[in-house]
Coordinates of C-alpha atoms in Angstrom, one line a residue:
M1 CA 91.4 110.3 74.2
L2 CA 92.4 113.9 75.0
D3 CA 95.3 115.8 74.2
D4 CA 98.6 115.0 76.6
S5 CA 98.4 118.6 77.6
T6 CA 94.7 118.2 79.5
K7 CA 94.8 118.0 83.1
V8 CA 92.2 116.0 84.8
Y9 CA 93.4 114.4 88.1
A10 CA 91.9 111.6 89.9
D11 CA 89.5 112.0 92.6
I12 CA 90.1 108.5 94.3
E13 CA 88.9 110.1 97.7
N14 CA 85.2 110.6 97.3
V15 CA 83.7 109.9 93.9
E16 CA 80.2 110.8 93.8
Q17 CA 79.3 110.5 90.3
S18 CA 78.9 107.4 88.0
N19 CA 82.2 108.1 85.7
A20 CA 85.6 109.3 86.9
S21 CA 88.5 109.8 84.8
F22 CA 92.1 109.8 85.5
E23 CA 95.1 111.0 83.1
G24 CA 97.8 108.5 82.3
S25 CA 101.1 109.3 80.2
S26 CA 99.1 109.3 77.0
G27 CA 95.9 111.0 77.7
T28 CA 92.7 110.6 79.6
F29 CA 90.8 107.6 80.1
T30 CA 87.5 106.9 81.6
F31 CA 85.6 104.1 83.6
R32 CA 82.0 104.0 84.6
S33 CA 81.5 103.0 88.3
T34 CA 78.6 100.6 88.6
H35 CA 78.1 102.1 92.7
S36 CA 77.3 105.5 93.5
K37 CA 80.8 105.6 95.5
I38 CA 83.5 103.5 94.9
H39 CA 84.5 103.1 98.0
E40 CA 81.5 101.6 99.1
P41 CA 81.1 98.8 96.7
M42 CA 77.8 97.3 98.5
N43 CA 74.8 98.0 100.5
E44 CA 75.7 96.0 103.4
N45 CA 72.1 96.8 105.0
Q46 CA 70.1 95.8 102.0
H47 CA 72.2 92.3 101.7
H48 CA 71.8 91.7 105.2
S49 CA 68.0 91.9 105.2
T50 CA 68.0 89.4 102.3
S51 CA 70.7 87.1 102.7
G52 CA 71.6 87.2 106.2
Y53 CA 74.7 88.2 108.2
W54 CA 77.2 85.1 107.4
R55 CA 76.1 85.6 103.5
N56 CA 77.1 89.1 103.9
F57 CA 80.6 88.1 105.7
V58 CA 81.3 85.3 103.0
D59 CA 80.3 87.8 99.8
S60 CA 82.8 90.2 101.1
F61 CA 85.6 88.3 100.3
K62 CA 84.6 88.6 96.6
E63 CA 86.8 90.7 94.5
F64 CA 85.8 94.3 94.3
D65 CA 83.5 94.7 91.0
F66 CA 85.7 96.6 88.5
D67 CA 84.2 97.4 85.1
E68 CA 86.5 96.9 82.0
L69 CA 89.2 99.5 81.6
D70 CA 89.7 101.1 78.0
P71 CA 91.2 98.2 76.1
N72 CA 93.7 100.5 74.2
L73 CA 95.3 101.3 77.3
S74 CA 99.2 100.1 77.9
E75 CA 100.0 98.1 80.4
I76 CA 101.4 100.6 82.5
E77 CA 98.2 102.8 82.1
K78 CA 96.0 99.9 83.2
A79 CA 98.1 99.6 86.4
Q80 CA 98.2 102.9 87.0
A81 CA 94.5 103.2 86.7
I82 CA 94.1 100.2 89.1
A83 CA 96.2 102.2 91.5
A84 CA 94.5 105.3 91.2
R85 CA 91.0 103.9 91.8
S86 CA 92.2 102.9 94.8
P87 CA 89.8 99.7 95.8
L88 CA 91.5 99.9 99.4
Q89 CA 88.9 101.3 101.8
R90 CA 89.5 104.5 103.4
G91 CA 89.1 103.5 106.9
L92 CA 91.8 104.9 108.7
K93 CA 90.7 108.3 110.8
S94 CA 93.3 111.0 111.7
R95 CA 93.4 109.6 115.1
H96 CA 94.5 105.9 113.7
V97 CA 97.1 107.8 111.5
Q98 CA 98.4 110.0 114.2
M99 CA 99.3 107.2 116.8
I100 CA 100.7 105.1 114.4
A101 CA 103.0 108.1 113.5
I102 CA 103.6 108.6 117.3
G103 CA 103.7 105.2 118.6
G104 CA 103.6 102.8 115.4
A105 CA 107.7 102.4 115.1
I106 CA 108.0 102.3 119.0
G107 CA 109.1 98.6 119.8
T108 CA 111.7 96.3 120.9
G109 CA 114.4 98.6 119.0
L110 CA 113.8 101.1 121.9
F111 CA 113.1 98.9 124.8
V112 CA 115.8 96.4 124.3
G113 CA 117.9 97.1 121.1
S114 CA 119.0 100.5 122.9
G115 CA 120.6 98.4 125.6
N116 CA 122.7 96.7 123.6
A117 CA 123.9 100.1 121.7
L118 CA 124.5 101.4 125.0
R119 CA 126.6 98.6 125.9
T120 CA 128.5 99.0 122.5
G121 CA 128.8 102.9 122.4
G122 CA 128.3 104.2 125.6
P123 CA 125.5 106.9 126.8
A124 CA 127.0 109.5 124.7
S125 CA 126.9 107.5 121.4
L126 CA 123.5 106.7 122.1
I127 CA 122.2 110.0 122.4
I128 CA 124.3 111.5 119.3
C129 CA 123.5 108.5 116.9
Y130 CA 120.0 108.6 117.5
F131 CA 119.6 112.2 117.3
L132 CA 121.4 112.1 113.8
V133 CA 119.1 109.2 112.8
G134 CA 116.1 110.9 113.8
T135 CA 116.8 113.8 111.8
M136 CA 117.3 111.5 108.6
I137 CA 113.7 110.0 109.9
F138 CA 112.2 113.3 109.9
C139 CA 113.2 114.5 106.7
T140 CA 112.3 111.3 105.1
V141 CA 108.8 111.4 106.5
Q142 CA 108.3 115.0 105.4
A143 CA 109.3 114.0 101.9
L144 CA 107.0 110.8 102.4
G145 CA 104.1 113.1 103.5
E146 CA 104.5 115.4 100.5
L147 CA 104.4 112.4 98.2
A148 CA 101.4 110.6 99.8
V149 CA 99.2 113.8 99.7
A150 CA 100.1 114.1 96.1
F151 CA 99.7 110.7 95.1
P152 CA 97.4 108.8 97.6
I153 CA 97.6 105.8 95.7
P154 CA 98.0 102.0 97.3
G155 CA 101.7 101.0 97.3
S156 CA 102.1 104.7 98.2
F157 CA 106.0 105.1 97.5
L158 CA 106.2 101.7 96.3
A159 CA 104.5 102.7 93.3
L160 CA 106.1 105.7 92.7
N161 CA 109.8 104.6 92.7
T162 CA 108.5 102.6 89.2
R163 CA 107.2 106.0 88.1
M164 CA 109.7 108.6 89.6
I165 CA 113.2 106.3 89.3
S166 CA 113.1 103.6 87.1
P167 CA 111.0 100.3 86.4
I168 CA 113.9 98.4 87.8
W169 CA 114.4 100.2 90.8
G170 CA 111.1 99.8 91.5
F171 CA 111.0 96.2 91.1
C172 CA 113.8 95.5 93.5
M173 CA 112.7 97.6 96.2
A174 CA 109.2 96.6 96.2
W175 CA 110.2 92.9 96.4
N176 CA 112.4 93.9 98.9
F177 CA 109.9 95.8 101.2
A178 CA 107.8 93.0 100.6
L179 CA 110.4 90.6 102.0
Q180 CA 111.1 92.6 104.9
W181 CA 107.9 92.5 106.4
L182 CA 107.1 88.8 105.3
I183 CA 110.1 87.9 107.6
I184 CA 109.4 90.4 109.9
L185 CA 105.8 88.5 110.9
P186 CA 107.3 85.1 111.9
L187 CA 110.3 87.1 113.9
E188 CA 107.9 88.9 116.1
L189 CA 105.8 85.8 116.9
V190 CA 108.9 83.9 118.1
A191 CA 110.2 87.1 120.1
A192 CA 106.7 87.6 121.4
S193 CA 106.9 83.7 122.4
I194 CA 110.4 84.4 123.8
T195 CA 109.2 87.5 125.5
I196 CA 106.5 85.6 128.0
T197 CA 109.4 83.2 129.1
Y198 CA 110.4 86.9 131.5
W199 CA 107.3 84.9 133.4
N200 CA 106.8 81.4 132.4
N201 CA 110.0 79.0 131.2
D202 CA 107.8 75.6 131.2
I203 CA 105.4 75.9 128.5
N204 CA 106.6 75.3 125.1
G205 CA 107.1 78.4 122.8
A206 CA 105.2 76.9 119.9
V207 CA 102.1 77.4 122.3
W208 CA 102.2 81.0 122.7
V209 CA 103.2 81.2 119.1
A210 CA 100.0 79.8 118.0
I211 CA 97.8 82.1 120.7
F212 CA 99.4 85.1 119.0
Y213 CA 99.3 84.1 115.6
T214 CA 95.4 83.6 115.7
L215 CA 95.1 86.9 117.8
I216 CA 96.9 88.6 114.2
V217 CA 94.8 86.5 112.4
S218 CA 91.4 87.8 113.9
I219 CA 92.5 91.6 113.7
N220 CA 93.2 91.2 110.1
I221 CA 89.9 89.5 109.3
F222 CA 88.7 93.3 109.8
G223 CA 90.7 94.6 107.4
V224 CA 92.3 98.3 107.8
K225 CA 89.9 99.1 110.5
G226 CA 91.1 96.3 112.4
Y227 CA 94.5 97.2 112.1
G228 CA 93.9 100.9 112.7
E229 CA 92.1 100.3 115.7
A230 CA 94.7 97.6 117.2
E231 CA 97.5 99.9 116.4
F232 CA 95.8 102.9 118.2
M233 CA 95.7 101.0 121.3
F234 CA 99.2 99.4 121.1
S235 CA 100.5 102.9 120.5
I236 CA 98.3 104.3 123.2
I237 CA 99.7 101.9 125.9
K238 CA 103.6 102.4 124.3
V239 CA 103.2 106.4 124.8
I240 CA 101.9 105.9 128.3
A241 CA 104.8 103.6 129.5
V242 CA 107.3 105.8 128.0
I243 CA 106.2 109.3 129.3
G244 CA 105.9 107.1 132.7
F245 CA 109.2 106.0 132.4
V246 CA 110.5 109.4 131.7
I247 CA 108.6 110.8 134.8
L248 CA 109.9 107.7 137.2
G249 CA 113.6 108.0 135.4
I250 CA 113.9 111.7 136.4
V251 CA 112.6 110.8 139.9
L252 CA 115.1 108.3 140.2
N253 CA 118.0 110.2 139.1
C254 CA 117.2 112.9 141.6
G255 CA 117.5 110.4 144.2
G256 CA 113.9 109.3 144.5
G257 CA 112.9 105.6 144.9
P258 CA 113.2 102.9 147.6
I259 CA 117.2 102.7 147.1
G260 CA 117.4 106.9 147.1
G261 CA 120.4 108.6 146.6
Y262 CA 121.4 111.1 143.8
I263 CA 122.7 109.8 140.5
G264 CA 122.9 113.0 138.1
G265 CA 125.8 112.2 135.3
K266 CA 128.0 109.9 137.6
Y267 CA 127.6 106.9 135.1
W268 CA 128.9 109.6 132.4
H269 CA 132.4 109.8 134.3
D270 CA 132.6 106.0 135.6
P271 CA 132.7 104.1 133.8
G272 CA 132.4 106.7 130.9
A273 CA 130.4 108.7 128.3
F274 CA 131.8 106.2 125.0
N275 CA 132.9 102.9 124.9
H276 CA 135.0 101.2 122.1
G277 CA 135.9 104.2 120.4
F278 CA 134.8 105.4 116.8
K279 CA 134.0 101.7 115.9
G280 CA 131.5 101.6 119.0
F281 CA 130.0 104.7 118.0
C282 CA 129.4 103.2 114.0
A283 CA 127.7 100.3 115.4
V284 CA 125.6 102.3 117.7
F285 CA 124.7 104.4 114.4
V286 CA 123.4 101.3 112.7
T287 CA 121.0 100.0 115.6
A288 CA 119.9 103.4 116.2
A289 CA 119.0 103.2 112.3
F290 CA 117.2 99.8 113.2
S291 CA 115.2 100.7 115.8
F292 CA 113.2 103.7 113.7
G293 CA 112.3 100.9 111.4
G294 CA 108.4 100.9 110.3
T295 CA 108.1 104.7 110.2
E296 CA 107.4 104.2 106.4
L297 CA 104.1 102.8 106.9
V298 CA 102.5 106.0 107.6
G299 CA 103.0 107.3 104.0
L300 CA 101.8 103.0 103.2
A301 CA 98.4 104.0 104.9
A302 CA 97.7 106.9 102.9
A303 CA 95.8 105.2 100.2
E304 CA 93.0 103.8 103.2
T305 CA 93.2 107.4 105.0
S306 CA 89.6 109.2 104.8
N307 CA 91.5 112.8 104.3
P308 CA 95.2 112.5 103.1
R309 CA 95.4 116.2 102.6
K310 CA 94.8 117.1 106.4
T311 CA 95.5 113.8 108.2
L312 CA 99.1 113.1 106.6
P313 CA 100.9 116.5 107.2
T314 CA 99.3 116.6 110.9
A315 CA 100.7 113.0 110.9
T316 CA 104.2 113.8 109.8
K317 CA 104.9 116.7 112.5
Q318 CA 103.8 113.9 115.1
V319 CA 107.0 112.3 114.2
F320 CA 108.6 115.2 115.4
W321 CA 107.5 114.5 119.0
R322 CA 107.9 110.7 118.9
I323 CA 111.8 111.3 118.1
T324 CA 112.4 114.0 120.7
L325 CA 110.0 112.6 123.5
F326 CA 110.0 108.6 122.8
Y327 CA 113.8 108.2 121.5
M328 CA 115.8 111.3 123.0
I329 CA 114.8 112.1 126.5
S330 CA 113.9 108.5 127.5
L331 CA 117.8 107.4 126.3
T332 CA 119.0 110.2 127.8
I333 CA 117.1 109.1 131.0
V334 CA 118.6 105.4 130.3
G335 CA 122.0 106.4 129.7
L336 CA 121.6 108.4 133.5
L337 CA 120.2 105.5 135.3
V338 CA 122.4 102.5 133.6
P339 CA 126.1 102.2 133.1
Y340 CA 127.3 100.9 130.0
N341 CA 129.2 97.9 132.1
D342 CA 126.2 96.5 133.3
P343 CA 126.5 92.9 132.7
R344 CA 122.7 92.3 132.2
L345 CA 122.8 94.5 129.2
I346 CA 124.0 91.4 127.1
G347 CA 120.6 89.6 126.2
N348 CA 119.9 86.1 124.3
S349 CA 117.7 87.6 121.9
S350 CA 116.3 91.0 120.6
A351 CA 113.0 90.4 123.2
D352 CA 115.0 89.5 125.9
A353 CA 113.2 91.7 128.5
S354 CA 115.7 91.1 131.2
A355 CA 118.4 93.2 128.8
S356 CA 116.1 96.0 128.6
P357 CA 117.5 99.1 130.3
F358 CA 114.2 100.3 131.1
V359 CA 113.9 97.2 133.3
I360 CA 117.3 97.4 134.9
A361 CA 117.2 101.1 135.5
I362 CA 113.8 100.2 137.4
R363 CA 115.3 97.0 139.3
N364 CA 118.7 98.9 140.1
A365 CA 116.1 101.5 141.8
G366 CA 114.8 98.5 144.1
I367 CA 111.2 99.0 142.8
G368 CA 109.2 95.7 142.5
G369 CA 106.7 94.8 140.2
L370 CA 107.2 97.7 137.6
P371 CA 109.7 95.4 135.6
S372 CA 106.9 93.2 134.9
L373 CA 104.7 96.0 133.9
V374 CA 107.7 97.2 131.5
N375 CA 107.8 93.5 130.1
V376 CA 103.9 93.5 129.4
V377 CA 104.8 96.8 127.2
I378 CA 107.7 95.2 125.4
L379 CA 105.1 91.9 124.9
I380 CA 102.9 94.6 123.5
S381 CA 105.3 96.4 121.1
V382 CA 106.3 93.2 119.4
L383 CA 102.5 92.3 118.6
S384 CA 102.2 95.8 117.4
V385 CA 105.0 95.2 114.8
G386 CA 103.7 92.0 113.8
N387 CA 100.5 93.3 113.2
S388 CA 102.0 95.8 111.0
A389 CA 104.0 93.6 109.1
V390 CA 100.6 91.9 107.9
F391 CA 99.6 95.5 106.8
G392 CA 102.7 96.4 105.5
C393 CA 103.7 93.5 103.0
S394 CA 100.0 92.6 102.2
R395 CA 99.9 96.1 100.6
A396 CA 103.4 95.8 99.1
I397 CA 102.1 92.2 97.6
A398 CA 99.3 93.9 96.2
T399 CA 101.6 96.9 94.8
L400 CA 103.8 94.1 93.1
G401 CA 100.5 92.5 91.7
D402 CA 99.5 96.0 90.2
Q403 CA 102.3 96.9 88.4
G404 CA 103.0 93.9 87.0
F405 CA 105.9 92.8 89.1
A406 CA 104.3 90.0 90.5
P407 CA 101.3 87.6 89.3
R408 CA 98.4 89.4 88.5
F409 CA 96.0 87.6 91.3
F410 CA 98.5 89.1 94.3
S411 CA 96.4 92.5 93.3
F412 CA 93.1 91.0 94.2
V413 CA 91.1 93.3 96.6
D414 CA 87.7 92.3 97.8
R415 CA 84.9 94.5 98.5
K416 CA 86.1 95.1 102.4
G417 CA 89.1 96.6 100.6
R418 CA 91.2 93.8 101.6
P419 CA 94.1 92.6 99.6
I420 CA 93.4 89.0 100.4
F421 CA 96.1 87.1 98.7
G422 CA 98.6 89.4 100.3
I423 CA 97.5 88.9 103.8
A424 CA 97.1 85.1 102.9
V425 CA 100.8 85.1 102.0
T426 CA 102.0 87.0 104.8
L427 CA 99.9 84.6 107.1
I428 CA 101.1 81.5 105.7
F429 CA 104.8 82.6 105.9
G430 CA 104.0 83.4 109.5
L431 CA 103.5 79.6 110.0
I432 CA 107.3 79.7 109.8
S433 CA 107.1 80.8 113.5
F434 CA 106.4 77.6 114.6
L435 CA 110.2 76.7 114.5
A436 CA 110.2 78.0 117.7
A437 CA 109.6 74.6 119.0
T438 CA 112.9 73.4 117.5
P439 CA 116.5 73.6 118.6
K440 CA 117.5 75.2 115.8
E441 CA 115.3 78.4 115.7
T442 CA 117.8 80.7 116.5
T443 CA 120.0 79.7 113.4
V444 CA 117.2 79.9 110.9
F445 CA 115.9 83.4 112.1
G446 CA 119.3 84.8 112.3
W447 CA 119.4 83.9 108.7
L448 CA 116.2 85.1 107.7
M449 CA 116.6 88.7 109.3
A450 CA 119.9 88.7 107.4
I451 CA 118.3 88.7 104.3
S452 CA 116.0 91.3 105.2
G453 CA 118.2 93.8 107.7
L454 CA 119.1 96.5 105.3
S455 CA 115.3 96.7 103.8
A456 CA 114.5 99.9 106.2
I457 CA 117.5 101.8 104.9
F458 CA 117.1 101.4 101.4
T459 CA 113.5 102.1 101.7
W460 CA 114.3 105.4 103.7
G461 CA 117.0 106.2 101.0
T462 CA 114.6 105.2 98.1
I463 CA 111.8 107.4 99.5
C464 CA 114.0 110.5 99.8
F465 CA 115.5 109.9 96.1
T466 CA 111.8 109.7 94.7
H467 CA 111.1 113.0 96.5
I468 CA 114.1 114.3 94.9
R469 CA 113.3 113.3 91.5
F470 CA 109.7 114.4 92.0
R471 CA 110.5 117.9 92.9
M472 CA 113.4 118.0 89.6
A473 CA 110.5 116.5 87.2
L474 CA 108.2 119.2 88.1
R475 CA 110.9 121.9 87.2
A476 CA 111.8 120.1 84.1
Q477 CA 108.1 119.9 82.9
G478 CA 107.8 124.0 83.6
R479 CA 105.7 123.1 87.0
D480 CA 106.5 124.1 90.5
T481 CA 105.0 123.2 94.2
S482 CA 102.4 125.9 93.7
E483 CA 100.2 122.9 93.0
L484 CA 100.8 121.1 95.7
T485 CA 98.5 121.0 98.7
F486 CA 101.4 120.1 101.3
T487 CA 105.1 120.4 100.9
A488 CA 107.7 119.1 103.0
M489 CA 108.8 121.3 105.9
T490 CA 112.3 120.2 105.2
G491 CA 112.3 120.6 101.6
I492 CA 114.3 118.9 98.9
W493 CA 117.8 119.5 101.0
G494 CA 115.8 117.5 103.9
S495 CA 116.1 114.7 101.5
V496 CA 119.4 115.2 100.3
W497 CA 120.6 115.3 104.1
A498 CA 118.9 111.8 104.5
V499 CA 120.2 110.2 101.6
F500 CA 123.4 111.2 102.7
L501 CA 123.2 109.7 106.1
D502 CA 121.7 106.4 104.4
V503 CA 124.6 105.8 102.6
L504 CA 126.7 106.6 105.7
I505 CA 124.9 103.9 107.2
L506 CA 125.5 101.3 104.7
I507 CA 129.1 102.1 105.0
A508 CA 129.4 102.0 109.0
E509 CA 127.4 98.5 109.0
F510 CA 129.9 97.5 106.3
W511 CA 132.9 98.2 108.2
V512 CA 131.3 96.8 111.8
S513 CA 130.2 93.8 109.9
L514 CA 133.1 92.9 108.2
F515 CA 135.6 93.6 111.1
P516 CA 133.6 93.1 114.4
D517 CA 136.8 92.7 116.2
D518 CA 140.3 93.1 115.0
K519 CA 140.0 90.2 112.2
P520 CA 137.5 90.2 109.3
D521 CA 134.6 87.7 110.0
A522 CA 133.1 86.2 107.0
Y523 CA 130.0 84.9 108.9
N524 CA 129.3 88.1 110.7
F525 CA 129.5 89.9 107.6
F526 CA 127.0 87.9 105.9
Q527 CA 124.5 87.9 108.5
N528 CA 124.3 91.6 108.5
Y529 CA 124.8 92.5 105.0
L530 CA 123.1 89.5 103.0
N531 CA 120.6 92.0 102.2
I532 CA 122.8 93.8 99.7
F533 CA 122.9 90.8 97.9
F534 CA 119.6 89.8 97.8
V535 CA 118.8 93.2 96.0
M536 CA 121.5 92.3 93.1
F537 CA 119.7 89.3 93.0
V538 CA 116.4 90.7 92.4
M539 CA 118.1 93.1 89.9
C540 CA 119.6 90.1 88.3
I541 CA 116.5 88.5 87.6
Y542 CA 114.6 91.7 86.3
L543 CA 117.5 92.4 83.7
V544 CA 117.0 88.7 82.3
W545 CA 113.2 88.9 82.7
K546 CA 113.2 92.4 80.2
K547 CA 115.9 90.6 78.2
F548 CA 118.4 93.4 79.5
N549 CA 116.0 95.8 77.9
V550 CA 115.9 98.4 80.5
V551 CA 116.2 102.1 81.5
F552 CA 117.8 102.7 84.6
L553 CA 116.8 106.6 84.8
V554 CA 113.4 107.6 83.7
N555 CA 114.5 111.1 81.7
L556 CA 113.0 114.0 83.8
K557 CA 110.7 115.2 81.3
D558 CA 109.1 111.7 80.8
V559 CA 108.1 111.5 84.5
D560 CA 104.5 110.8 84.9
I561 CA 103.4 113.4 87.6
N562 CA 99.8 113.3 86.9
T563 CA 98.4 109.9 87.0
G564 CA 96.9 109.3 90.3
R565 CA 96.9 112.8 91.5
R566 CA 93.9 113.8 93.5
V567 CA 91.1 116.2 91.6
D568 CA 91.3 119.1 93.6
D569 CA 90.1 122.5 92.8
L570 CA 93.5 124.6 93.5
D571 CA 91.9 127.6 93.8
Q572 CA 89.7 126.9 96.6
I573 CA 92.6 124.7 98.3
R574 CA 94.7 127.7 98.3
Q575 CA 92.1 129.7 99.9
E576 CA 91.4 127.1 102.3
I577 CA 95.2 127.2 103.3
A578 CA 95.2 130.6 103.1
E579 CA 92.1 131.0 105.4
E580 CA 93.6 128.4 108.1
K581 CA 97.2 130.5 108.1
A582 CA 95.2 133.5 108.5
Y583 CA 93.3 132.0 111.3
I584 CA 96.3 130.9 112.7
A585 CA 98.0 134.3 112.6
S586 CA 95.4 135.7 114.6
K587 CA 96.1 133.7 117.7
P588 CA 98.8 134.1 120.4
L589 CA 102.4 132.6 119.9
Y590 CA 101.9 129.7 122.0
Y591 CA 98.7 128.4 119.4
R592 CA 101.2 129.4 116.7
M593 CA 103.9 127.2 117.8
Y594 CA 101.6 124.5 118.4
K595 CA 100.1 124.2 115.1
F596 CA 103.8 124.6 113.5
W597 CA 104.8 121.5 115.2
C598 CA 101.3 119.4 115.9

C-alpha cells in the first residue's frame, strides 16, 4: 500500500493493460483483470463460433468476471473499488446523450401538465414560474456535469452523496431516487393505456398495459444500447413535434389557419394574465418543477458514456436549449392561444390528451387530424418516461448494492453490462400497472405517486449541495478546480441558487397542499407531501441499523475526492483544452457563440 499522498486516479474509461490501480481513502490498491479491456468481458465472435448464438445470449446473463480485491480493504473501499471499475458498458454515444439531454425530460408535464398550470395561475404565472425553475435546472445540470466528468462512476451523484455529504443522507437519497423511478414505471404504463382511450374506449386498459410492458421489456433486454437508441428516437419525435407546434402556433396567433383572425395578446387581457393570485402562482411554481423531472438522468448515464469529458459538457449545454425552446417558447405560444378559463383544461388524469393545451389550441383553430398527431406524441412521451424509469431505477438499485445499502446481490452486473437484478425488480414492480383493469386504480396510483412526489426536488437539491461540498473539500484539502477537465458554467453560486429555489418549492408545496382552498385539507396534504415522511422513515431505519452511531456531515478534510477519478494526464488535457480554445477564438463571432452554448 502506498502513502495517502500518492495520487493515482482510476481510468475507468479504457484500461488497456492487464493491471489497473485505484486510489482509496487509505491508499492505492490494485486488481488484475483477466481481459485486455475490462469493458469487453468476452470475445463474442469467438464464443459464437463455438457455442452458437443462443449459448452466447444465455452466457451474457452471467455475472461480470471480477477478480478478487485486496482482502485488506475496508468495506467502503471495496464498494468504491467496485464503482470505480464500472462493469456497466460504455455503450452510450454522444448523439444518445445529447438527445437525452434535449428531449429526455419532455413528457406529459409539458404536453398535458402545463394545461393544469395554465388554468391554475394564468399565462403570466406559467412563463415566470417555468423560467425560474428553468434557471434552477440549468444550474443543477451544470453542477451534475462537473461531478460526472470528474467521477464517471456507476450511480454518479447517488454514490457521491455518501462521500461528499454523509452516509445517512446518501442512504436516504439513493432509496428515495430508486423509489421515485420504481413507481413511475407502472404509472406511465397506466398513463399510456389512458392515452389510447382518446381513440378507443372499448378495449380494456390492461390489454394496452400488456403491450406497452412487453415493449419496454424488449428494449431493456439490449442493455444500455437499447435504452440509448430508444430514447434517441423518442427524443427526435418529441423535438420535431414541439418545433412544429411553435411554428404552427405563431401562424395561428397571427391569423392563419382555417378559422383565421388575429389573436395577439387578447387572452392576456381577457380573462387576464394571472389567476388565483399569489397562491395560483405558487401552485404553478410546484407544477413547473415536476415538469422537469428526469433531467438528472444525463448524469446517471455518465458511467455508460464512451467519452464523458467531451460528451457531458456538450450535453449539459443542450439543457439550455430545451428550457428555452421546448418550454419557454412553446408555453408562451400556449398562453397566447388558450385562455386559462377554457373548461377543457380540466382533465381526468395526467395523461388525458383532451386536456392538453397543445391539442386545445389546434382544435380552436379548426384544424382536423393534428390533435390525433399530438396525442401520438403524448403517447410516445409517456413510453419514453417509462423506458427511462427502468434505466434510472435499475442503476439506482445497483448503486444501493454497491454501497452496502441493500443486499449485495442487487449490485450484480452481467457480461453485457446490465444490472440484471435491478432491472428485474423494476419490471416486477411494473406489473402493478395491471391494476388499470380495476375500478380502484385511480386511488392506488394517487397514493403511489404521493410516496415519491417530491423525490425530484430532493434529488436536485442534493446534487447541488454535493457540488458545493465538492468545491469546499477541494479548497479545504489545498487543491482547486485547475485539476478538473470541466467546471460548471454557473460555478458554486449557481448551485447555491438552485438549492435556494429547491427549498422555496418545498415551502410552496407545503402551503398549497395544506391549504388548497381557504380551509386546511389533511387528505390533500398527505397526497402531495407524503414523500417527506418517507424520507424521515428511511432515515430512522438507517439510525436504528447503525445503532445511532452515524455522521451527519463528513468533515471536509476527510472527504474522499480521489477514488473513481479518471487517470488523466492533466498537462496533456490542459494542452488539448488550450488548443481547442485557441481554435475557437480564431473563428468568427457566430461560431464562438455556437460553441459557447452548444
